[in-house]
Coordinates of C-alpha atoms and ligand atoms in Angstrom, one line a residue:
M10 CA -2.0 -20.7 -7.6
E11 CA -2.0 -21.2 -3.8
N12 CA -0.3 -24.6 -4.1
G13 CA 2.1 -23.3 -6.7
G14 CA 2.8 -20.4 -4.2
S15 CA 3.7 -22.8 -1.4
R16 CA 5.9 -24.8 -3.7
Q17 CA 7.6 -21.6 -4.7
V18 CA 8.3 -20.8 -1.1
A19 CA 9.9 -24.2 -0.6
M20 CA 12.0 -23.5 -3.7
A21 CA 13.0 -20.1 -2.6
E22 CA 16.7 -19.6 -1.8
L23 CA 17.0 -17.2 1.0
R24 CA 19.8 -14.7 1.2
E25 CA 20.3 -11.6 3.4
V26 CA 22.1 -8.5 2.3
Q27 CA 22.0 -6.2 5.2
I28 CA 21.9 -2.5 5.3
T29 CA 21.4 -1.0 8.6
E30 CA 20.1 2.5 8.8
E31 CA 18.5 4.7 11.4
K32 CA 15.5 6.9 10.8
P33 CA 15.4 10.4 12.3
L34 CA 14.1 10.4 15.9
L35 CA 11.2 12.2 17.2
P36 CA 11.7 13.8 20.7
G37 CA 11.5 11.1 23.4
Q38 CA 11.8 8.2 21.0
T39 CA 14.3 5.4 21.2
P40 CA 16.2 4.4 18.1
E41 CA 14.6 1.8 15.9
V42 CA 16.8 0.0 13.6
A43 CA 15.8 -0.8 10.0
K44 CA 17.3 -3.7 8.3
T45 CA 17.2 -4.4 4.6
H46 CA 17.1 -8.0 3.4
S47 CA 16.7 -9.7 0.1
V48 CA 15.4 -13.2 -0.8
E49 CA 15.7 -15.2 -3.9
T50 CA 12.3 -16.2 -5.4
P51 CA 11.4 -18.2 -8.5
Y52 CA 11.0 -14.8 -10.2
G53 CA 14.2 -13.2 -9.1
S54 CA 15.3 -11.5 -5.9
V55 CA 13.3 -9.0 -4.0
S56 CA 14.4 -6.6 -1.3
F57 CA 12.5 -5.5 1.7
T58 CA 13.2 -3.4 4.8
V59 CA 12.0 -4.3 8.3
Y60 CA 11.4 -1.7 10.9
G61 CA 10.6 -2.6 14.5
T62 CA 10.4 -6.0 16.2
P63 CA 7.7 -8.7 15.7
K64 CA 4.9 -8.2 18.3
P65 CA 3.3 -11.5 19.6
K66 CA -0.2 -12.2 18.2
R67 CA 0.0 -9.2 15.9
P68 CA 0.2 -9.1 12.1
A69 CA 3.1 -7.4 10.4
I70 CA 2.2 -4.2 8.5
L71 CA 3.5 -4.9 4.9
T72 CA 3.7 -2.1 2.4
Y73 CA 3.9 -2.2 -1.4
H74 CA 4.7 1.0 -3.3
D75 CA 3.5 2.3 -6.7
V76 CA 5.4 2.6 -10.0
G77 CA 8.1 5.3 -10.1
L78 CA 8.6 5.1 -6.3
N79 CA 10.3 2.9 -3.8
Y80 CA 9.2 2.2 -0.2
K81 CA 10.8 5.4 1.1
S82 CA 9.6 7.8 -1.5
C83 CA 6.1 6.3 -1.3
F84 CA 5.7 5.8 2.5
Q85 CA 8.2 7.8 4.5
P86 CA 6.0 10.8 5.0
L87 CA 3.2 8.6 6.3
F88 CA 5.3 6.4 8.5
Q89 CA 7.3 9.3 9.9
F90 CA 4.3 11.4 10.6
A91 CA 4.2 12.2 14.4
D92 CA 0.7 10.7 15.1
M93 CA 1.6 7.6 13.2
Q94 CA 4.3 6.7 15.8
E95 CA 1.8 5.5 18.5
I96 CA 0.2 3.2 15.9
I97 CA 3.3 1.7 14.3
Q98 CA 5.2 1.1 17.5
N99 CA 2.7 -1.7 18.0
F100 CA 3.6 -3.5 14.8
V101 CA 6.6 -4.7 12.9
R102 CA 6.7 -3.2 9.5
V103 CA 8.0 -4.8 6.3
H104 CA 8.4 -2.4 3.4
V105 CA 8.9 -4.2 0.1
D106 CA 10.7 -2.7 -2.8
A107 CA 9.6 -4.1 -6.2
P108 CA 12.6 -5.7 -7.9
G109 CA 15.0 -3.2 -9.3
M110 CA 13.4 -0.3 -7.4
E111 CA 15.5 -0.6 -4.2
E112 CA 18.1 2.2 -3.6
G113 CA 21.2 1.5 -5.6
A114 CA 19.6 -1.2 -7.7
P115 CA 21.6 -2.1 -10.8
V116 CA 19.8 -1.7 -14.1
F117 CA 18.5 -5.0 -15.4
P118 CA 20.2 -6.3 -18.6
L119 CA 18.5 -5.7 -21.9
G120 CA 15.8 -8.4 -22.5
Y121 CA 15.3 -9.1 -18.8
Q122 CA 11.8 -10.5 -18.2
Y123 CA 10.4 -8.4 -15.4
P124 CA 7.8 -10.2 -13.3
S125 CA 4.1 -9.6 -13.9
L126 CA 2.1 -8.1 -11.1
D127 CA 0.8 -11.6 -10.4
Q128 CA 4.3 -12.9 -10.1
L129 CA 5.3 -9.9 -7.8
A130 CA 2.4 -11.1 -5.6
D131 CA 3.7 -14.6 -5.7
M132 CA 7.0 -13.4 -4.2
I133 CA 5.4 -12.3 -1.0
P134 CA 5.2 -15.8 0.6
C135 CA 9.0 -16.1 0.2
I136 CA 9.3 -12.8 2.2
L137 CA 6.9 -14.0 4.9
Q138 CA 8.5 -17.4 5.1
Y139 CA 11.9 -15.9 5.5
L140 CA 10.7 -13.6 8.3
N141 CA 8.6 -16.4 9.8
F142 CA 5.5 -14.0 9.8
S143 CA 2.1 -15.7 9.4
T144 CA -0.3 -12.7 8.8
I145 CA -0.1 -9.2 7.5
I146 CA -2.1 -6.0 7.3
G147 CA -1.2 -4.7 3.8
I148 CA -0.9 -1.1 2.7
G149 CA -0.5 -0.6 -1.0
V150 CA -0.6 2.3 -3.5
G151 CA -1.5 1.9 -7.2
A152 CA 0.4 -1.0 -8.6
G153 CA 1.3 -2.0 -5.0
A154 CA -2.4 -2.0 -4.1
Y155 CA -3.0 -4.4 -7.0
V156 CA -0.1 -6.7 -6.0
L157 CA -1.4 -6.9 -2.4
S158 CA -5.0 -7.5 -3.6
R159 CA -3.8 -10.4 -5.8
Y160 CA -1.8 -11.8 -2.9
A161 CA -4.9 -11.5 -0.7
L162 CA -7.0 -13.4 -3.3
T163 CA -4.5 -16.3 -3.4
H164 CA -3.6 -16.3 0.3
P165 CA -6.7 -15.0 2.1
D166 CA -5.9 -16.7 5.4
T167 CA -2.7 -14.6 5.8
V168 CA -4.2 -11.2 5.2
E169 CA -6.0 -9.6 8.2
G170 CA -6.7 -6.3 6.5
L171 CA -5.8 -4.1 3.5
V172 CA -5.5 -0.4 3.0
L173 CA -5.6 0.1 -0.8
I174 CA -4.8 3.6 -2.1
N175 CA -5.6 4.4 -5.8
I176 CA -6.3 0.8 -6.7
D177 CA -7.4 0.1 -10.3
P178 CA -8.4 -3.6 -10.3
N179 CA -9.3 -3.6 -14.0
A180 CA -7.0 -4.6 -16.9
K181 CA -6.6 -1.9 -19.5
G182 CA -9.3 -2.0 -22.2
W183 CA -8.6 -1.2 -25.8
M184 CA -9.7 2.4 -25.3
D185 CA -7.1 2.8 -22.5
W186 CA -4.5 1.2 -24.6
A187 CA -5.2 3.6 -27.5
A188 CA -5.0 6.6 -25.1
H189 CA -1.8 5.2 -23.6
K190 CA -0.2 4.7 -27.0
L191 CA -1.1 8.2 -28.1
T192 CA 0.3 9.7 -24.9
G193 CA 3.4 7.7 -25.4
L194 CA 4.0 9.4 -28.7
T195 CA 4.4 12.8 -27.1
S196 CA 5.4 12.1 -23.5
S197 CA 8.5 10.6 -21.9
I198 CA 8.1 7.6 -19.6
S199 CA 8.7 9.8 -16.6
E200 CA 5.9 12.2 -17.6
M201 CA 3.5 9.3 -18.2
I202 CA 4.3 7.9 -14.7
L203 CA 3.8 11.3 -13.1
G204 CA 0.4 11.4 -14.9
H205 CA -0.4 8.1 -13.2
L206 CA 0.7 9.4 -9.8
F207 CA -0.6 12.9 -9.7
S208 CA -3.6 14.8 -11.1
Q209 CA -3.2 17.1 -14.1
E210 CA -4.0 20.0 -11.8
E211 CA -1.2 19.1 -9.4
L212 CA 1.2 18.6 -12.3
S213 CA 0.5 22.0 -13.8
G214 CA 0.6 23.6 -10.4
N215 CA 4.2 22.4 -10.2
S216 CA 4.4 22.6 -6.4
E217 CA 7.5 21.8 -4.5
L218 CA 6.3 18.2 -4.0
I219 CA 5.7 17.8 -7.8
Q220 CA 9.1 19.3 -8.5
K221 CA 10.7 16.9 -6.0
Y222 CA 9.0 13.8 -7.5
R223 CA 9.5 14.9 -11.1
N224 CA 13.2 15.2 -10.3
I225 CA 13.3 11.9 -8.5
I226 CA 11.7 10.0 -11.4
A227 CA 13.2 11.8 -14.4
H228 CA 16.7 11.5 -13.0
A229 CA 16.3 8.0 -11.5
P230 CA 19.5 5.9 -12.3
N231 CA 17.1 2.9 -12.6
L232 CA 14.6 4.5 -14.9
D233 CA 14.9 1.5 -17.3
N234 CA 13.8 -0.7 -14.4
I235 CA 11.0 1.6 -13.5
E236 CA 9.8 1.4 -17.1
L237 CA 9.6 -2.4 -16.7
Y238 CA 7.5 -2.2 -13.5
W239 CA 5.3 0.4 -15.5
N240 CA 4.9 -2.1 -18.3
S241 CA 3.9 -4.9 -15.9
Y242 CA 1.3 -2.5 -14.4
N243 CA -0.1 -1.7 -17.8
N244 CA -0.3 -5.3 -18.7
R245 CA -2.1 -6.3 -15.5
R246 CA -4.9 -8.8 -15.6
D247 CA -8.4 -7.9 -14.4
L248 CA -8.7 -8.8 -10.7
N249 CA -12.3 -9.8 -11.5
F250 CA -13.8 -8.8 -8.2
V251 CA -17.4 -9.9 -7.9
R252 CA -19.5 -8.7 -5.0
G253 CA -20.8 -11.9 -3.3
G254 CA -18.7 -14.1 -5.6
D255 CA -15.7 -16.3 -4.9
T256 CA -13.2 -13.7 -6.3
T257 CA -13.5 -11.1 -3.7
L258 CA -11.5 -9.8 -0.8
K259 CA -12.5 -11.6 2.4
C260 CA -10.7 -9.3 4.9
P261 CA -11.6 -5.7 6.1
V262 CA -10.5 -3.3 3.3
M263 CA -10.1 0.5 3.5
L264 CA -10.1 2.0 0.0
V265 CA -8.6 5.4 -0.3
V266 CA -8.5 7.9 -3.1
G267 CA -8.0 11.6 -3.4
D268 CA -11.0 13.5 -4.7
Q269 CA -8.9 14.8 -7.7
A270 CA -6.9 11.7 -8.2
P271 CA -6.4 10.2 -11.6
H272 CA -7.8 6.9 -10.3
E273 CA -11.0 8.2 -8.6
D274 CA -13.4 6.4 -10.9
A275 CA -11.6 3.1 -10.7
V276 CA -11.6 3.2 -6.9
V277 CA -15.3 4.0 -6.8
E278 CA -16.0 1.1 -9.1
C279 CA -13.8 -1.2 -7.0
N280 CA -15.8 -0.2 -4.0
S281 CA -19.0 -1.2 -5.7
K282 CA -17.6 -4.7 -6.3
L283 CA -16.4 -5.5 -2.8
D284 CA -18.3 -6.7 0.2
P285 CA -19.9 -3.6 1.8
T286 CA -19.8 -5.1 5.3
Q287 CA -16.0 -5.4 5.0
T288 CA -15.1 -2.3 3.0
S289 CA -14.7 1.3 4.0
F290 CA -14.2 4.0 1.4
L291 CA -12.3 7.1 2.1
K292 CA -12.4 9.9 -0.5
M293 CA -10.0 12.5 0.7
A294 CA -10.5 16.2 -0.1
D295 CA -7.4 18.3 -1.0
S296 CA -5.1 15.3 -1.3
G297 CA -4.3 15.1 -5.0
G298 CA -3.1 11.8 -6.3
Q299 CA -0.9 10.7 -3.4
P300 CA -2.8 11.1 -0.1
Q301 CA -0.1 9.3 1.8
L302 CA 2.3 12.1 0.8
T303 CA 0.0 15.1 1.0
Q304 CA -2.4 14.2 3.9
P305 CA -0.5 11.8 6.2
G306 CA -2.5 13.2 9.2
K307 CA -5.9 12.3 7.8
L308 CA -4.7 9.0 6.6
T309 CA -3.1 8.2 10.0
E310 CA -6.4 9.0 11.7
A311 CA -8.4 6.8 9.3
F312 CA -5.9 4.0 9.7
K313 CA -6.2 4.2 13.4
Y314 CA -10.0 3.7 13.1
F315 CA -9.5 0.9 10.7
L316 CA -7.2 -0.9 13.1
Q317 CA -9.7 -0.3 15.9
G318 CA -12.5 -1.8 13.8
M319 CA -10.3 -4.9 13.6
G320 CA -9.8 -5.0 17.4
Y321 CA -6.3 -3.6 17.5
M322 CA -5.3 -0.3 19.1
A323 CA -6.7 -0.4 22.6
S324 CA -8.0 2.9 23.9
S325 CA -5.1 3.0 26.4
C326 CA -2.7 3.3 23.4
M327 CA -4.5 6.3 22.1
T328 CA -3.9 10.0 22.7
R329 CA -6.5 12.1 24.6
L330 CA -7.3 13.7 21.2
S331 CA -8.0 10.4 19.5
R332 CA -10.0 9.1 22.5
S333 CA -12.3 12.1 22.4
R334 CA -12.8 11.8 18.7
T335 CA -13.7 8.2 18.9
A336 CA -16.2 8.5 21.8
S337 CA -19.1 8.0 19.4
L338 CA -17.6 4.8 18.2
T339 CA -17.5 2.8 21.4
S340 CA -20.8 1.0 21.0
A341 CA -20.1 0.0 17.5
A342 CA -16.5 -1.1 17.3
S343 CA -14.1 -2.6 19.7
I344 CA -11.5 -0.3 21.0
D345 CA -10.6 -2.5 23.9
G346 CA -8.5 -5.0 22.0
N347 CA -11.1 -7.6 21.3
R348 CA -10.8 -8.5 17.7
S349 CA -13.9 -8.8 15.6
R350 CA -13.9 -9.3 11.8
S351 CA -17.5 -8.2 11.5
R352 CA -17.0 -4.6 12.5
T353 CA -15.6 -2.5 9.8
L354 CA -15.4 1.2 8.9
S355 CA -17.5 2.7 6.2
Q356 CA -17.3 6.2 4.9
S357 CA -19.7 8.6 3.3
S358 CA -17.8 10.6 0.7
E359 CA -20.4 13.3 0.7
S360 CA -20.2 14.1 4.3
G361 CA -16.6 13.3 4.6
T362 CA -17.2 11.2 7.7
L363 CA -16.3 7.7 8.7
S364 CA -18.7 5.4 10.5
S365 CA -18.0 2.1 12.1
G366 CA -20.4 -0.8 12.3
P367 CA -24.1 -0.2 12.2
P368 CA -25.4 3.0 10.5
G369 CA -25.6 6.0 12.8
H370 CA -22.1 5.6 14.4
T371 CA -20.1 8.3 12.8
M372 CA -16.6 9.5 13.3
E373 CA -15.1 12.6 11.8
V374 CA -11.8 12.2 10.0
S375 CA -11.9 15.8 8.7
C376 CA -11.7 14.7 5.1
Ligands
LIG2 C1 8.7 2.9 9.3 O1 9.0 3.3 10.5 O2 8.1 1.9 9.2 C2 9.3 3.7 8.2 C3 10.3 4.6 8.4 C4 10.8 5.3 7.3 C5 10.3 5.0 6.0 C6 9.3 4.1 5.8 C7 8.8 3.4 6.9

C-alpha cells in the first residue's frame, strides 16, 4: 500500500481554494491566520485548514475528526484552550476535514462512492506533499483516530507520535452488526451518531453541550454526507494490531478515553495490543465521550507531557505551574529538547496518574 500511496501522491492534482479566517485572540496574542486548502486525490478532493507557520525541524500537528463533526466542532475547544497556546505556538497545525464535512460542503450526488477509512488514510500523503511537510504528530478522535492509525501503519517513517482518542481498531463483528441494525430500526442517523460520540448518561442528561451537538448534527445541511462517513466507519477493516508483531504502531502513542465513554472497552483492548514501551493510556474521569470537548485542560496537560517524552517542549517554554508539576519527571524524560523515542508516558488508570519512562516516575494529571 505504501508504494501505491506514493504513486497516488504523484497522481494527485493539487488545487487551493482559500478561505482566510482569524480565530479569536487571547490577551497578548498576535493574530494567527488560518488558511483552508483543498487537494485533489485519487479518491476525490479533501479540505484542510492550516494554522501557524512551519517550524524548522518540528513535525506538523495533524488532526482528524470523528463522524458527525468537522475539525472545528471536534477540536476548537482543545486548540483554543488557554494553556494549549504555549504548546501549539511551537507547531504548525493541519486540521483535515473528511470529504464532505467541511463547512459549506455540497451534498454528494446520489450513488456517490464515499472513500473507505483506508482510502481516507491514503489521502493524507497528498496533503503532506502539497504542504511539503515530512513528518506529523497526529491527533485523531474515533473514526479520525482509526484513519491516522491506518496512515501510521502504511507510512511509519512519517509519524512521530499519535494521540488516539476513542479508537476502536476492530471491524464490527456480527453481534455488533445485529445491534447496529436493530438500533437503526428505531433511531435516526443523528441519534445513532450521538450514541457513538457520547455516553447514554450524557445523552439523557441533555446538558448544554449535548443540546449543542444534537442540534449541530440533526440540522446539518450535509447530513447525507455525514451518513456516508458513518457507513465507512461501520465498514472499517480490523487494524489487526498485534503486540510484538509487524502490524503495530511504531511511534509513541497516547491512547485517551473517558471513563464513561462508549468506546472504553475497545480502547482498553487496543492498549493491550500495542507496544507497552511506546504507549501511554489515559482514562479520564468525568469526561464523557468527548474528552477534548469536556476536559481540554487535562488533555492539554497530558499532551504536554507526551511531547516532552518525545523531546519537544523544552522547560523554558513551560509555565511555572507546569514546571513544578513535572519536577518529578526530569530524571526520566527529556524536557530539555533532546529527543528520544525510547521514553514514553504511561498511565495508571487506577491512580489517575501519568508516569514517564521507568516505573516510579509519576506525574499527576488530575484525571
Ligand atoms: C488551532 O489553532 O490550531 C485551531 C484553532 C481553531 C480551531 C481549531 C484549531
